[in-house]
CSV table of N, CA and C in Angstrom, one decimal:
chain,number,residue,atom,x,y,z
Z,1,LYS,N,20.4,102.7,-4.3
Z,1,LYS,CA,19.3,101.9,-5.0
Z,1,LYS,C,18.9,100.7,-4.2
Z,2,GLY,N,19.5,100.4,-3.1
Z,2,GLY,CA,19.1,99.3,-2.2
Z,2,GLY,C,19.9,98.0,-2.5
Z,3,GLY,N,20.8,98.0,-3.4
Z,3,GLY,CA,21.6,96.8,-3.7
Z,3,GLY,C,22.8,96.7,-2.7
Z,4,SER,N,23.7,95.8,-3.0
Z,4,SER,CA,24.8,95.5,-2.1
Z,4,SER,C,26.1,95.6,-3.0
Z,5,ILE,N,27.2,96.0,-2.3
Z,5,ILE,CA,28.5,96.1,-2.9
Z,5,ILE,C,29.5,95.6,-1.9
Z,6,GLN,N,30.5,94.9,-2.4
Z,6,GLN,CA,31.6,94.4,-1.5
Z,6,GLN,C,32.9,94.7,-2.2
Z,7,PHE,N,33.9,95.1,-1.4
Z,7,PHE,CA,35.2,95.4,-1.9
Z,7,PHE,C,36.2,95.3,-0.7
Z,8,GLU,N,37.5,95.3,-1.1
Z,8,GLU,CA,38.5,95.4,-0.1
Z,8,GLU,C,39.3,96.7,-0.2
Z,9,SER,N,39.8,97.1,1.0
Z,9,SER,CA,40.5,98.4,1.0
Z,9,SER,C,41.4,98.4,2.2
Z,10,THR,N,42.5,99.1,2.1
Z,10,THR,CA,43.4,99.3,3.3
Z,10,THR,C,43.0,100.6,4.0
Z,11,LEU,N,42.7,100.5,5.3
Z,11,LEU,CA,42.2,101.7,6.0
Z,11,LEU,C,43.2,102.0,7.2
Z,12,PRO,N,43.5,103.3,7.4
Z,12,PRO,CA,44.4,103.6,8.5
Z,12,PRO,C,43.6,103.7,9.8
Z,13,TYR,N,44.2,103.1,10.9
Z,13,TYR,CA,43.6,103.2,12.2
Z,13,TYR,C,44.6,103.8,13.1
Z,14,PRO,N,44.3,104.8,13.9
Z,14,PRO,CA,45.3,105.5,14.7
Z,14,PRO,C,46.1,104.7,15.6
Z,15,ASN,N,45.4,103.7,16.3
Z,15,ASN,CA,46.1,102.9,17.3
Z,15,ASN,C,46.5,101.5,16.8
Z,16,ARG,N,46.1,101.2,15.6
Z,16,ARG,CA,46.4,99.8,15.1
Z,16,ARG,C,47.2,99.8,13.8
Z,17,GLY,N,47.4,101.0,13.2
Z,17,GLY,CA,48.1,101.1,11.9
Z,17,GLY,C,47.2,100.7,10.8
Z,18,SER,N,47.7,100.5,9.6
Z,18,SER,CA,46.9,100.2,8.4
Z,18,SER,C,46.4,98.7,8.6
Z,19,ARG,N,45.1,98.5,8.2
Z,19,ARG,CA,44.4,97.2,8.3
Z,19,ARG,C,43.8,97.0,6.9
Z,20,ARG,N,43.9,95.8,6.5
Z,20,ARG,CA,43.2,95.4,5.2
Z,20,ARG,C,41.8,95.0,5.6
Z,21,MET,N,40.8,95.6,5.0
Z,21,MET,CA,39.4,95.4,5.4
Z,21,MET,C,38.6,94.9,4.2
Z,22,ARG,N,37.6,94.0,4.5
Z,22,ARG,CA,36.6,93.6,3.6
Z,22,ARG,C,35.4,94.4,4.0
Z,23,ILE,N,34.8,95.2,3.1
Z,23,ILE,CA,33.7,96.1,3.4
Z,23,ILE,C,32.5,95.7,2.5
Z,24,VAL,N,31.4,95.6,3.2
Z,24,VAL,CA,30.1,95.3,2.5
Z,24,VAL,C,29.1,96.4,2.9
Z,25,TYR,N,28.6,97.0,1.8
Z,25,TYR,CA,27.5,98.0,2.0
Z,25,TYR,C,26.2,97.3,1.4
Z,26,SER,N,25.2,97.3,2.2
Z,26,SER,CA,23.9,96.7,1.7
Z,26,SER,C,22.8,97.6,2.0
Z,27,GLY,N,22.0,97.9,1.0
Z,27,GLY,CA,20.8,98.8,1.2
Z,27,GLY,C,19.8,98.3,2.2
Z,28,ALA,N,19.2,99.2,2.9
Z,28,ALA,CA,18.1,98.9,3.8
Z,28,ALA,C,16.8,99.4,3.2
Z,29,THR,N,15.9,98.5,3.0
Z,29,THR,CA,14.6,99.0,2.4
Z,29,THR,C,13.5,98.9,3.4
Z,30,ALA,N,12.5,99.8,3.3
Z,30,ALA,CA,11.3,99.8,4.1
Z,30,ALA,C,10.3,98.8,3.5
Z,31,ALA,N,9.3,98.5,4.2
Z,31,ALA,CA,8.3,97.5,3.7
Z,31,ALA,C,7.7,97.9,2.4
Z,32,ASN,N,7.7,99.2,2.1
Z,32,ASN,CA,7.1,99.6,0.8
Z,32,ASN,C,8.2,99.6,-0.3
Z,33,GLY,N,9.4,99.1,0.0
Z,33,GLY,CA,10.5,99.0,-1.0
Z,33,GLY,C,11.3,100.2,-1.1
Z,34,GLU,N,11.0,101.3,-0.4
Z,34,GLU,CA,11.8,102.5,-0.5
Z,34,GLU,C,13.1,102.3,0.3
Z,35,VAL,N,14.2,102.8,-0.3
Z,35,VAL,CA,15.5,102.7,0.4
Z,35,VAL,C,15.6,103.7,1.5
Z,36,CYS,N,15.8,103.3,2.7
Z,36,CYS,CA,15.8,104.2,3.8
Z,36,CYS,C,17.1,104.3,4.5
Z,37,GLY,N,18.1,103.6,4.0
Z,37,GLY,CA,19.5,103.7,4.6
Z,37,GLY,C,20.3,102.5,4.0
Z,38,PHE,N,21.4,102.2,4.8
Z,38,PHE,CA,22.2,101.1,4.4
Z,38,PHE,C,22.9,100.5,5.6
Z,39,PHE,N,23.3,99.3,5.5
Z,39,PHE,CA,24.1,98.6,6.5
Z,39,PHE,C,25.5,98.6,6.0
Z,40,ALA,N,26.4,98.7,7.0
Z,40,ALA,CA,27.9,98.5,6.6
Z,40,ALA,C,28.4,97.4,7.5
Z,41,TYR,N,29.2,96.5,6.8
Z,41,TYR,CA,29.8,95.4,7.5
Z,41,TYR,C,31.3,95.6,7.2
Z,42,LEU,N,32.1,95.7,8.2
Z,42,LEU,CA,33.6,95.8,8.0
Z,42,LEU,C,34.2,94.6,8.7
Z,43,GLU,N,35.1,93.9,8.0
Z,43,GLU,CA,35.8,92.8,8.5
Z,43,GLU,C,37.3,93.0,8.3
Z,44,ASP,N,38.0,92.8,9.4
Z,44,ASP,CA,39.5,92.9,9.3
Z,44,ASP,C,40.1,91.6,8.8
Z,45,ILE,N,40.6,91.7,7.6
Z,45,ILE,CA,41.1,90.5,6.9
Z,45,ILE,C,42.7,90.6,6.8
Z,46,THR,N,43.3,91.5,7.6
Z,46,THR,CA,44.7,91.7,7.5
Z,46,THR,C,45.5,90.4,7.6
Z,47,ALA,N,45.2,89.5,8.6
Z,47,ALA,CA,45.9,88.3,8.8
Z,47,ALA,C,45.8,87.4,7.5
Z,48,LEU,N,44.6,87.3,7.0
Z,48,LEU,CA,44.3,86.5,5.8
Z,48,LEU,C,45.1,87.1,4.6
Z,49,HIS,N,45.0,88.4,4.5
Z,49,HIS,CA,45.7,89.1,3.4
Z,49,HIS,C,47.2,88.8,3.5
Z,50,ASP,N,47.8,89.0,4.7
Z,50,ASP,CA,49.2,88.8,4.9
Z,50,ASP,C,49.6,87.3,4.6
Z,51,ALA,N,48.8,86.4,5.0
Z,51,ALA,CA,49.1,85.0,4.8
Z,51,ALA,C,49.0,84.6,3.3
Z,52,GLU,N,48.1,85.2,2.6
Z,52,GLU,CA,48.0,85.0,1.1
Z,52,GLU,C,49.2,85.6,0.4
Z,53,ALA,N,49.6,86.7,0.9
Z,53,ALA,CA,50.8,87.4,0.3
Z,53,ALA,C,52.1,86.5,0.5
Z,54,ALA,N,52.2,85.9,1.7
Z,54,ALA,CA,53.3,85.1,2.1
Z,54,ALA,C,53.3,83.8,1.2
Z,55,VAL,N,52.1,83.2,1.0
Z,55,VAL,CA,52.0,82.0,0.2
Z,55,VAL,C,52.4,82.3,-1.2
Z,56,THR,N,51.8,83.4,-1.7
Z,56,THR,CA,52.1,83.8,-3.1
Z,56,THR,C,53.6,84.1,-3.3
Z,57,ALA,N,54.3,84.7,-2.4
Z,57,ALA,CA,55.7,85.0,-2.5
Z,57,ALA,C,56.5,83.6,-2.4
Z,58,ALA,N,56.1,82.7,-1.6
Z,58,ALA,CA,56.7,81.4,-1.5
Z,58,ALA,C,56.5,80.6,-2.8
Z,59,LEU,N,55.3,80.6,-3.4
Z,59,LEU,CA,55.1,79.9,-4.6
Z,59,LEU,C,55.8,80.5,-5.8
Z,60,ASP,N,55.9,81.9,-5.8
Z,60,ASP,CA,56.7,82.5,-6.9
Z,60,ASP,C,58.2,82.2,-6.8
Z,61,GLY,N,58.6,81.8,-5.6
Z,61,GLY,CA,60.0,81.6,-5.4
Z,61,GLY,C,60.5,80.1,-5.7
Z,62,ILE,N,59.5,79.2,-5.9
Z,62,ILE,CA,59.9,77.9,-6.3
Z,62,ILE,C,60.2,77.7,-7.8
Z,63,GLY,N,61.1,76.8,-8.1
Z,63,GLY,CA,61.5,76.6,-9.5
Z,63,GLY,C,60.5,75.9,-10.3
Z,64,ASP,N,59.6,75.1,-9.7
Z,64,ASP,CA,58.6,74.3,-10.4
Z,64,ASP,C,57.5,75.3,-10.8
Z,65,GLY,N,56.9,75.0,-11.9
Z,65,GLY,CA,55.7,75.7,-12.3
Z,65,GLY,C,54.5,75.3,-11.4
Z,66,TYR,N,53.7,76.3,-11.0
Z,66,TYR,CA,52.6,76.0,-10.1
Z,66,TYR,C,51.5,76.9,-10.6
Z,67,PHE,N,50.3,76.3,-10.8
Z,67,PHE,CA,49.1,77.1,-11.1
Z,67,PHE,C,47.9,76.5,-10.5
Z,68,THR,N,46.8,77.2,-10.3
Z,68,THR,CA,45.6,76.7,-9.9
Z,68,THR,C,44.5,77.1,-10.9
Z,69,VAL,N,43.5,76.3,-11.0
Z,69,VAL,CA,42.3,76.6,-11.8
Z,69,VAL,C,41.1,76.4,-11.0
Z,70,ASP,N,40.0,77.1,-11.4
Z,70,ASP,CA,38.7,76.8,-10.7
Z,70,ASP,C,38.0,75.7,-11.4
Z,71,ARG,N,36.7,75.5,-11.0
Z,71,ARG,CA,36.0,74.4,-11.6
Z,71,ARG,C,35.7,74.5,-13.0
Z,72,GLN,N,35.7,75.7,-13.5
Z,72,GLN,CA,35.5,76.0,-15.0
Z,72,GLN,C,36.8,76.0,-15.8
Z,73,MET,N,37.9,75.6,-15.1
Z,73,MET,CA,39.2,75.6,-15.8
Z,73,MET,C,39.7,76.9,-16.2
Z,74,ARG,N,39.4,77.9,-15.3
Z,74,ARG,CA,40.0,79.3,-15.5
Z,74,ARG,C,41.2,79.4,-14.5
Z,75,PHE,N,42.3,80.0,-15.0
Z,75,PHE,CA,43.5,80.1,-14.1
Z,75,PHE,C,43.1,81.1,-13.0
Z,76,THR,N,43.4,80.7,-11.7
Z,76,THR,CA,43.1,81.5,-10.6
Z,76,THR,C,44.4,82.0,-9.9
Z,77,PHE,N,45.5,81.3,-10.2
Z,77,PHE,CA,46.9,81.6,-9.7
Z,77,PHE,C,47.9,81.0,-10.6
Z,78,VAL,N,48.9,81.8,-10.9
Z,78,VAL,CA,50.0,81.3,-11.8
Z,78,VAL,C,51.3,81.9,-11.2
Z,79,ASN,N,52.3,81.0,-10.9
Z,79,ASN,CA,53.5,81.5,-10.4
Z,79,ASN,C,54.4,81.9,-11.6
Z,80,GLN,N,55.5,82.6,-11.3
Z,80,GLN,CA,56.4,83.1,-12.3
Z,80,GLN,C,57.0,81.9,-13.1
Z,81,ALA,N,57.4,80.8,-12.5
Z,81,ALA,CA,58.0,79.7,-13.2
Z,81,ALA,C,57.0,79.1,-14.2
Z,82,ALA,N,55.8,79.0,-13.9
Z,82,ALA,CA,54.8,78.5,-14.9
Z,82,ALA,C,54.6,79.4,-16.0
Z,83,ALA,N,54.5,80.7,-15.7
Z,83,ALA,CA,54.4,81.7,-16.8
Z,83,ALA,C,55.6,81.7,-17.7
Z,84,GLN,N,56.8,81.5,-17.2
Z,84,GLN,CA,58.0,81.5,-18.0
Z,84,GLN,C,58.1,80.3,-18.9
Z,85,VAL,N,57.6,79.1,-18.4
Z,85,VAL,CA,57.5,77.9,-19.3
Z,85,VAL,C,56.8,78.2,-20.5
Z,86,TYR,N,55.7,79.0,-20.4
Z,86,TYR,CA,54.9,79.3,-21.6
Z,86,TYR,C,55.3,80.6,-22.3
Z,87,GLY,N,56.2,81.3,-21.8
Z,87,GLY,CA,56.6,82.6,-22.4
Z,87,GLY,C,55.6,83.6,-22.3
Z,88,LEU,N,54.8,83.6,-21.2
Z,88,LEU,CA,53.7,84.6,-21.0
Z,88,LEU,C,53.9,85.3,-19.7
Z,89,ALA,N,53.2,86.4,-19.6
Z,89,ALA,CA,53.1,87.1,-18.3
Z,89,ALA,C,52.0,86.5,-17.5
Z,90,VAL,N,52.1,86.5,-16.2
Z,90,VAL,CA,51.1,86.0,-15.4
Z,90,VAL,C,49.7,86.7,-15.7
Z,91,ARG,N,49.7,88.0,-15.9
Z,91,ARG,CA,48.5,88.7,-16.2
Z,91,ARG,C,47.8,88.2,-17.4
Z,92,ASP,N,48.6,87.6,-18.4
Z,92,ASP,CA,48.0,87.1,-19.6
Z,92,ASP,C,47.2,85.8,-19.4
Z,93,MET,N,47.4,85.2,-18.2
Z,93,MET,CA,46.8,83.9,-17.9
Z,93,MET,C,45.7,84.0,-16.9
Z,94,LEU,N,45.8,84.8,-15.9
Z,94,LEU,CA,44.9,84.9,-14.8
Z,94,LEU,C,43.4,85.2,-15.3
Z,95,ASP,N,42.5,84.5,-14.6
Z,95,ASP,CA,41.1,84.7,-14.9
Z,95,ASP,C,40.6,84.3,-16.3
Z,96,ARG,N,41.4,83.6,-17.0
Z,96,ARG,CA,41.1,83.2,-18.4
Z,96,ARG,C,41.0,81.6,-18.4
Z,97,HIS,N,40.1,81.1,-19.2
Z,97,HIS,CA,40.0,79.7,-19.4
Z,97,HIS,C,41.2,79.1,-20.1
Z,98,VAL,N,41.6,77.9,-19.8
Z,98,VAL,CA,42.8,77.3,-20.4
Z,98,VAL,C,42.7,77.4,-21.9
Z,99,ASP,N,41.6,77.2,-22.5
Z,99,ASP,CA,41.4,77.2,-23.9
Z,99,ASP,C,41.6,78.6,-24.5
Z,100,ALA,N,41.3,79.6,-23.7
Z,100,ALA,CA,41.5,81.0,-24.1
Z,100,ALA,C,43.0,81.3,-24.2
Z,101,VAL,N,43.8,80.7,-23.3
Z,101,VAL,CA,45.2,81.0,-23.2
Z,101,VAL,C,45.9,80.0,-24.2
Z,102,PHE,N,45.5,78.8,-24.2
Z,102,PHE,CA,46.1,77.8,-25.1
Z,102,PHE,C,45.0,77.1,-25.9
Z,103,PRO,N,44.6,77.6,-27.1
Z,103,PRO,CA,43.5,77.1,-27.8
Z,103,PRO,C,43.5,75.6,-28.0
Z,104,GLY,N,42.4,75.0,-27.6
Z,104,GLY,CA,42.3,73.5,-27.8
Z,104,GLY,C,42.9,72.7,-26.7
Z,105,SER,N,43.5,73.3,-25.7
Z,105,SER,CA,44.3,72.6,-24.7
Z,105,SER,C,43.4,71.7,-23.8
Z,106,SER,N,42.1,72.0,-23.6
Z,106,SER,CA,41.3,71.2,-22.8
Z,106,SER,C,41.0,69.8,-23.4
Z,107,ARG,N,41.3,69.6,-24.7
Z,107,ARG,CA,41.2,68.4,-25.4
Z,107,ARG,C,42.5,67.6,-25.5
Z,108,THR,N,43.6,68.1,-25.0
Z,108,THR,CA,44.9,67.5,-25.0
Z,108,THR,C,45.0,66.5,-23.8
Z,109,PRO,N,46.0,65.7,-23.8
Z,109,PRO,CA,46.2,64.8,-22.6
Z,109,PRO,C,46.3,65.6,-21.3
Z,110,THR,N,46.9,66.7,-21.3
Z,110,THR,CA,47.0,67.5,-20.1
Z,110,THR,C,45.7,68.1,-19.7
Z,111,GLY,N,44.9,68.6,-20.6
Z,111,GLY,CA,43.6,69.1,-20.4
Z,111,GLY,C,42.7,68.0,-19.9
Z,112,MET,N,42.8,66.8,-20.4
Z,112,MET,CA,41.9,65.7,-20.0
Z,112,MET,C,42.3,65.3,-18.6
Z,113,LEU,N,43.6,65.3,-18.2
Z,113,LEU,CA,44.1,65.0,-16.9
Z,113,LEU,C,43.5,66.0,-15.9
Z,114,LEU,N,43.6,67.3,-16.2
Z,114,LEU,CA,43.0,68.3,-15.4
Z,114,LEU,C,41.5,68.1,-15.2
Z,115,ARG,N,40.8,67.8,-16.2
Z,115,ARG,CA,39.3,67.6,-16.1
Z,115,ARG,C,39.0,66.4,-15.3
Z,116,GLU,N,39.9,65.3,-15.4
Z,116,GLU,CA,39.7,64.1,-14.6
Z,116,GLU,C,39.8,64.4,-13.1
Z,117,VAL,N,40.8,65.2,-12.7
Z,117,VAL,CA,41.0,65.5,-11.3
Z,117,VAL,C,39.8,66.4,-10.8
Z,118,LEU,N,39.4,67.3,-11.7
Z,118,LEU,CA,38.3,68.2,-11.3
Z,118,LEU,C,37.0,67.3,-11.1
Z,119,GLU,N,36.8,66.3,-11.9
Z,119,GLU,CA,35.6,65.5,-11.8
Z,119,GLU,C,35.7,64.4,-10.7
Z,120,THR,N,36.8,63.7,-10.6
Z,120,THR,CA,36.9,62.6,-9.7
Z,120,THR,C,37.3,63.1,-8.3
Z,121,ARG,N,38.0,64.2,-8.2
Z,121,ARG,CA,38.5,64.8,-6.9
Z,121,ARG,C,39.7,63.9,-6.4
Z,122,ARG,N,40.3,63.1,-7.3
Z,122,ARG,CA,41.5,62.3,-6.9
Z,122,ARG,C,42.7,62.8,-7.5
Z,123,PRO,N,43.8,63.0,-6.7
Z,123,PRO,CA,45.1,63.5,-7.2
Z,123,PRO,C,45.7,62.5,-8.2
Z,124,GLN,N,46.4,63.1,-9.1
Z,124,GLN,CA,47.0,62.3,-10.2
Z,124,GLN,C,48.4,62.8,-10.5
Z,125,ARG,N,49.3,61.9,-10.9
Z,125,ARG,CA,50.7,62.2,-11.3
Z,125,ARG,C,50.9,61.5,-12.6
Z,126,ARG,N,51.3,62.3,-13.6
Z,126,ARG,CA,51.6,61.7,-15.0
Z,126,ARG,C,52.7,62.5,-15.7
Z,127,ILE,N,53.4,61.9,-16.6
Z,127,ILE,CA,54.3,62.6,-17.5
Z,127,ILE,C,53.5,62.7,-18.8
Z,128,LEU,N,53.4,64.0,-19.2
Z,128,LEU,CA,52.6,64.3,-20.4
Z,128,LEU,C,53.3,65.4,-21.2
Z,129,PRO,N,53.0,65.5,-22.5
Z,129,PRO,CA,53.5,66.7,-23.2
Z,129,PRO,C,52.7,67.9,-22.7
Z,130,SER,N,53.4,69.1,-22.8
Z,130,SER,CA,52.8,70.3,-22.4
Z,130,SER,C,51.9,70.8,-23.6
Z,131,ALA,N,50.7,71.3,-23.2
Z,131,ALA,CA,49.8,71.8,-24.2
Z,131,ALA,C,50.3,73.2,-24.7
Z,132,GLY,N,51.0,73.9,-23.8
Z,132,GLY,CA,51.4,75.3,-24.2
Z,132,GLY,C,52.9,75.4,-24.5
Z,133,ALA,N,53.7,74.4,-24.2
Z,133,ALA,CA,55.2,74.5,-24.5
Z,133,ALA,C,55.5,73.3,-25.4
Z,134,THR,N,55.3,73.5,-26.7
Z,134,THR,CA,55.4,72.5,-27.7
Z,134,THR,C,56.7,71.8,-27.6
Z,135,GLY,N,56.6,70.4,-27.7
Z,135,GLY,CA,57.8,69.6,-27.8
Z,135,GLY,C,58.5,69.3,-26.5
Z,136,ARG,N,57.8,69.7,-25.4
Z,136,ARG,CA,58.4,69.5,-24.0
Z,136,ARG,C,57.5,68.6,-23.2
Z,137,GLU,N,58.0,67.7,-22.4
Z,137,GLU,CA,57.3,66.9,-21.5
Z,137,GLU,C,57.5,67.3,-20.1
Z,138,PHE,N,56.5,67.2,-19.3
Z,138,PHE,CA,56.5,67.6,-17.9
Z,138,PHE,C,55.9,66.5,-17.0
Z,139,VAL,N,56.4,66.4,-15.7
Z,139,VAL,CA,55.7,65.7,-14.7
Z,139,VAL,C,54.6,66.6,-14.2
Z,140,TRP,N,53.4,66.1,-14.2
Z,140,TRP,CA,52.2,66.9,-13.8
Z,140,TRP,C,51.7,66.2,-12.5
Z,141,ASP,N,51.7,67.0,-11.4
Z,141,ASP,CA,51.1,66.6,-10.2
Z,141,ASP,C,49.8,67.5,-10.0
Z,142,VAL,N,48.7,66.9,-10.1
Z,142,VAL,CA,47.4,67.6,-10.1
Z,142,VAL,C,46.6,67.1,-8.9
Z,143,VAL,N,46.3,68.1,-8.0
Z,143,VAL,CA,45.5,67.7,-6.8
Z,143,VAL,C,44.3,68.6,-6.7
Z,144,PRO,N,43.2,68.0,-6.2
Z,144,PRO,CA,42.0,68.8,-6.1
Z,144,PRO,C,42.1,69.8,-4.9
Z,145,LEU,N,41.4,70.9,-5.0
Z,145,LEU,CA,41.4,71.9,-3.9
Z,145,LEU,C,40.1,71.9,-3.2
Z,146,LEU,N,40.0,72.3,-2.0
Z,146,LEU,CA,38.7,72.4,-1.3
Z,146,LEU,C,37.7,73.3,-2.0
Z,147,THR,N,38.2,74.3,-2.8
Z,147,THR,CA,37.3,75.2,-3.5
Z,147,THR,C,36.6,74.6,-4.6
Z,148,GLY,N,37.0,73.3,-5.0
Z,148,GLY,CA,36.4,72.7,-6.2
Z,148,GLY,C,37.4,72.7,-7.4
Z,149,GLY,N,38.4,73.6,-7.3
Z,149,GLY,CA,39.3,73.7,-8.4
Z,149,GLY,C,40.4,72.7,-8.2
Z,150,ALA,N,41.6,72.9,-8.8
Z,150,ALA,CA,42.7,72.0,-8.8
Z,150,ALA,C,44.0,72.8,-8.8
Z,151,ALA,N,45.0,72.3,-8.1
Z,151,ALA,CA,46.4,72.8,-8.2
Z,151,ALA,C,47.3,71.9,-9.0
Z,152,VAL,N,48.2,72.6,-9.7
Z,152,VAL,CA,49.1,71.8,-10.6
Z,152,VAL,C,50.5,72.2,-10.3
Z,153,VAL,N,51.4,71.2,-10.0
Z,153,VAL,CA,52.8,71.5,-9.9
Z,153,VAL,C,53.4,70.7,-11.1
Z,154,MET,N,54.2,71.4,-11.9
Z,154,MET,CA,54.7,70.8,-13.1
Z,154,MET,C,56.2,71.1,-13.2
Z,155,HIS,N,57.0,70.2,-13.6
Z,155,HIS,CA,58.4,70.4,-13.9
Z,155,HIS,C,58.8,69.5,-15.1
Z,156,GLU,N,59.7,70.1,-15.9
Z,156,GLU,CA,60.2,69.4,-17.0
Z,156,GLU,C,61.0,68.2,-16.5
Z,157,THR,N,60.9,67.1,-17.3
Z,157,THR,CA,61.3,65.8,-16.7
Z,157,THR,C,62.3,65.1,-17.6
Z,158,ALA,N,63.0,64.2,-17.0
Z,158,ALA,CA,63.7,63.1,-17.6
Z,158,ALA,C,62.8,61.9,-17.5
Z,159,ALA,N,62.9,61.0,-18.4
Z,159,ALA,CA,61.9,59.9,-18.4
Z,159,ALA,C,61.8,59.1,-17.1
Z,160,ALA,N,62.8,59.1,-16.3
Z,160,ALA,CA,62.8,58.4,-15.0
Z,160,ALA,C,62.0,59.0,-13.9
Z,161,ASP,N,61.5,60.2,-14.1
Z,161,ASP,CA,60.8,60.9,-13.0
Z,161,ASP,C,59.5,60.3,-12.5
Z,162,ALA,N,58.8,59.8,-13.4
Z,162,ALA,CA,57.4,59.2,-13.1
Z,162,ALA,C,57.0,58.2,-14.1
Z,163,PRO,N,56.1,57.4,-13.8
Z,163,PRO,CA,55.6,56.4,-14.8
Z,163,PRO,C,54.9,57.2,-16.0
Z,164,ARG,N,55.2,56.7,-17.2
Z,164,ARG,CA,54.6,57.4,-18.4
Z,164,ARG,C,53.2,57.0,-18.5
Z,165,SER,N,52.4,58.0,-18.8
Z,165,SER,CA,50.9,57.8,-18.9
Z,165,SER,C,50.6,57.2,-20.3
Z,166,PRO,N,49.7,56.3,-20.4
Z,166,PRO,CA,49.3,55.8,-21.7
Z,166,PRO,C,48.7,56.9,-22.5
Z,167,ARG,N,49.0,56.9,-23.7
Z,167,ARG,CA,48.4,58.0,-24.6
Z,167,ARG,C,47.2,57.6,-25.3
């Protein structure tokens, strides 16, 4: 139909072994709008894919909760420790808005902290109650990401871990 599609796939290469590829097919149209073929763009992203897998494995191995959100406050990465704090599976959090996972959480002190970092692009550290783990307080280290989102490292705390945030 002349449109474009992009996807990733692992392809076997006889002399190089399996490679992770980003593939883009885009329709080629004639001046009259008729589809006369397509262009194919293949990019070897094996190194990027392997690096992302290594980072994911490392973040899943740390004891602190770690997650990232995009500009719209949707979870884009959640490590096992963070999911366990909330008693959820990672798949129950990914690609969902924080309010869809924890209703009303964007209006809590932790949600306001997250929104502040997303808006100001300045890292913050505070001790705050968890929006999703009732009755528990955590040190929240929130830093902006180059993508426009934010990364959060959280761990349950004793009162001496960080200065208490005004409520």
